[in-house]
């Protein structure tokens, strides 16, 4: 049985939480304080991971710390999704466990919040964005699978919500970023140059400026305005 099977079949408990070793201000990497947090940064905050308990084939009881796979900061809260959990965990800047948001899945590719606190999810194996509230109720979906129409999605991989509450979705199939409003209407598509080789895009972040990471070694970044104009590259 592999790690994922162990964790999927296990019962989960959450240990006590505390922040130490890293100032909260050092996490504010965007102009509004809303951004992704790396696993290294999250580890430095010393928030203990939820523990998965399972029974090994030999009958022993084994406890395994779960790994945070997607972590995002919104204002003074940290939202974290731990592997195989069907919920988001929310922490305060003091490390207090504030809330748990139920999810319709235990396998996420990405999530992002808008200015009202609504959550947009990319679920593994789906070609659409699921829109939920903080109680976990599904409010709607954006996009559908396909390659023939501009508004269709082919393997959406990463997303962010900008300062105008439009949803930017990086799709691996088209190597572009598609922008939707909350009614699911496609507003724009950007991310590739007409004349250069196809950019390898990996993830996106940001609100007032959209930062895209990628490259063959995942060591390149590009910054785009909200209307899709390239403003900087490294």
PDB file of N, CA and C in Angstrom, residues 47 49 131 143 181:
ATOM      1  N   UNK A  47       3.379  25.339  12.013  1.00  0.00           N
ATOM      2  CA  UNK A  47       2.019  24.842  12.217  1.00  0.00           C
ATOM      3  C   UNK A  47       2.063  23.332  12.041  1.00  0.00           C
ATOM      4  N   UNK A  49       1.330  19.607  11.172  1.00  0.00           N
ATOM      5  CA  UNK A  49       0.471  19.016  10.152  1.00  0.00           C
ATOM      6  C   UNK A  49      -0.590  18.126  10.797  1.00  0.00           C
ATOM      7  N   UNK A 131     -17.098  26.600  -8.020  1.00  0.00           N
ATOM      8  CA  UNK A 131     -17.230  27.806  -7.207  1.00  0.00           C
ATOM      9  C   UNK A 131     -18.030  27.453  -5.962  1.00  0.00           C
ATOM     10  N   UNK A 143     -16.562  27.020 -17.151  1.00  0.00           N
ATOM     11  CA  UNK A 143     -15.825  26.276 -18.159  1.00  0.00           C
ATOM     12  C   UNK A 143     -16.329  24.851 -18.325  1.00  0.00           C
ATOM     13  N   UNK A 181     -15.218  35.919 -16.127  1.00  0.00           N
ATOM     14  CA  UNK A 181     -15.889  36.615 -15.035  1.00  0.00           C
ATOM     15  C   UNK A 181     -16.675  35.598 -14.216  1.00  0.00           C
TER      16      UNK A 181
END
